[in-house]
């Protein structure tokens, strides 16, 4: 059987505590005044040193080791109390602790000189521990500490109780002490209480660190959650603001273009009248002027019509319907039958075009505009070849309309989607510059996006990304 050697056990326990104390010294070094480990790391080191010295008592002069061991243990308990008080939210004043330690030290010195009896010194020191015992119970009663805090308090209770008990025994004198406690029992109780409390102290420190980390993480998560909520709020606010100002702008464009038409009609009518009735009275220059004015008025009228048309898109407010894209394309092709035949175009439509949720007339218009452009913007003598295909991509449909036309330079591609923007000479290709802006408005009002890329071998590919309703929440 392995024999239990008390001094060795105590020295080992002390070394262990010193090592653990050194491990826990992070908060102590960090300089945070009220960091719990600022108290418990030195407390564990002092406690460990005290236990080691008790274990080594036999090999040192008794007087020296008693002084040092007790001073070290009391210092440890003192710091432990302070740490617990901080942790449970009753920060003690440093003055109070400095006074307690100074009192202990002076009393100890006095006893050392006045009364060299080691027993009496133990009695004094241990009696002072009753002070800490009272403090422990006061803290337990006054506060509702965390789990780690309670663990620490229940560690302090037996330690201080033991010191107080030792005071009683030492005070009662060796004879009574021997009568009360059998030989070696005090040592056994000593090692049991001190080692148990040391283990609990370390466990509590670990627990405390975990609590601190968890609290820090929770606080960080809370901050992140608040930031995210705030961002979502800002986005919602901005989106609402944007749609309000968009709606106002569209309303304004609609009203302005509508109202502008009336005076414009008058200008055109009177210009027409002058042209018809007084053309002969004008010289050549005057007739040219009238022609220019009439052309301008007609152009302005068609621009206003286009603007009115544009501002009406997405205004239907009708509930969205299921729109089979294949059918919308077929209807657009039927509308353009003459143009397709005249151009000799070849149009390939993939059979697997999806069904989306949308406004059927607008989807038809989208494909009709794209088809018109693809038929129109080809080099002279080239037969248009158009392909419409589709693929599924991350919860969305990507529909491509590819042609073999004159193409759009990459650097001006985005500009072509703006209203009245054109990339070709009017004399070569007729147009108003509204088609692609209508396409974009239709796609965006369906929650999608549209852009153009150069097609392989020349020409353009218009990409339309539309949300796949099957992937959206039903609301
Ligand atoms: P419009 O066709 O009346 O000019 P759009 O808005 O439809 O107005 O087109 C804007 C410009 O984009 C056109 O003027 C043309 O330069 C260019 N474009 C549009 N579609 C094509 C296409 N399929 N191929 C080449 N260029 C195109």
PDB file of C-alpha atoms and ligand atoms in Angstrom, residues 373-374 376-377 403 406-408 416 421-424 431-437 460 462, ligand 1:
ATOM      1  CA  UNK A 373     -33.651  45.685 -81.219  1.00  0.00           C
ATOM      2  CA  UNK A 374     -32.071  42.372 -82.200  1.00  0.00           C
ATOM      3  CA  UNK A 376     -33.037  46.122 -86.068  1.00  0.00           C
ATOM      4  CA  UNK A 377     -29.415  46.429 -85.008  1.00  0.00           C
ATOM      5  CA  UNK A 403     -28.184  38.069 -81.289  1.00  0.00           C
ATOM      6  CA  UNK A 406     -23.678  45.075 -84.408  1.00  0.00           C
ATOM      7  CA  UNK A 407     -23.037  44.681 -80.672  1.00  0.00           C
ATOM      8  CA  UNK A 408     -22.705  47.314 -77.976  1.00  0.00           C
ATOM      9  CA  UNK A 416     -27.894  52.345 -73.186  1.00  0.00           C
ATOM     10  CA  UNK A 421     -29.900  57.224 -74.779  1.00  0.00           C
ATOM     11  CA  UNK A 422     -28.903  55.885 -78.177  1.00  0.00           C
ATOM     12  CA  UNK A 423     -25.684  54.392 -79.442  1.00  0.00           C
ATOM     13  CA  UNK A 424     -26.226  54.726 -83.183  1.00  0.00           C
ATOM     14  CA  UNK A 431     -35.438  54.829 -82.813  1.00  0.00           C
ATOM     15  CA  UNK A 432     -36.385  56.874 -79.764  1.00  0.00           C
ATOM     16  CA  UNK A 433     -33.927  55.594 -77.144  1.00  0.00           C
ATOM     17  CA  UNK A 434     -36.637  54.302 -74.824  1.00  0.00           C
ATOM     18  CA  UNK A 435     -36.759  50.526 -75.533  1.00  0.00           C
ATOM     19  CA  UNK A 436     -34.020  49.363 -73.181  1.00  0.00           C
ATOM     20  CA  UNK A 437     -35.033  51.752 -70.388  1.00  0.00           C
ATOM     21  CA  UNK A 460     -24.973  41.035 -77.849  1.00  0.00           C
ATOM     22  CA  UNK A 462     -29.043  40.506 -72.940  1.00  0.00           C
TER      23      UNK A 462
HETATM   24  P1  LIG B   1     -33.605  52.670 -79.530  1.00  0.00           P
HETATM   25  O1  LIG B   1     -33.554  51.280 -80.055  1.00  0.00           O
HETATM   26  O2  LIG B   1     -34.876  53.343 -79.819  1.00  0.00           O
HETATM   27  O3  LIG B   1     -32.424  53.480 -79.891  1.00  0.00           O
HETATM   28  P2  LIG B   1     -33.158  51.416 -77.030  1.00  0.00           P
HETATM   29  O4  LIG B   1     -33.243  51.939 -75.647  1.00  0.00           O
HETATM   30  O5  LIG B   1     -33.938  50.201 -77.333  1.00  0.00           O
HETATM   31  O6  LIG B   1     -33.562  52.581 -77.968  1.00  0.00           O
HETATM   32  O7  LIG B   1     -31.656  51.131 -77.315  1.00  0.00           O
HETATM   33  C1  LIG B   1     -30.695  52.072 -76.937  1.00  0.00           C
HETATM   34  C2  LIG B   1     -29.430  51.855 -77.747  1.00  0.00           C
HETATM   35  O8  LIG B   1     -28.840  50.614 -77.429  1.00  0.00           O
HETATM   36  C3  LIG B   1     -29.681  51.764 -79.207  1.00  0.00           C
HETATM   37  O9  LIG B   1     -29.700  53.057 -79.774  1.00  0.00           O
HETATM   38  C4  LIG B   1     -28.531  50.936 -79.699  1.00  0.00           C
HETATM   39  O10 LIG B   1     -27.392  51.742 -79.876  1.00  0.00           O
HETATM   40  C5  LIG B   1     -28.241  50.019 -78.575  1.00  0.00           C
HETATM   41  N1  LIG B   1     -28.846  48.679 -78.755  1.00  0.00           N
HETATM   42  C6  LIG B   1     -29.977  48.229 -78.194  1.00  0.00           C
HETATM   43  N2  LIG B   1     -30.200  46.921 -78.498  1.00  0.00           N
HETATM   44  C7  LIG B   1     -29.161  46.556 -79.281  1.00  0.00           C
HETATM   45  C8  LIG B   1     -28.801  45.333 -79.933  1.00  0.00           C
HETATM   46  N3  LIG B   1     -29.547  44.238 -79.850  1.00  0.00           N
HETATM   47  N4  LIG B   1     -27.642  45.315 -80.641  1.00  0.00           N
HETATM   48  C9  LIG B   1     -26.872  46.400 -80.724  1.00  0.00           C
HETATM   49  N5  LIG B   1     -27.156  47.578 -80.139  1.00  0.00           N
HETATM   50  C10 LIG B   1     -28.297  47.668 -79.445  1.00  0.00           C
END
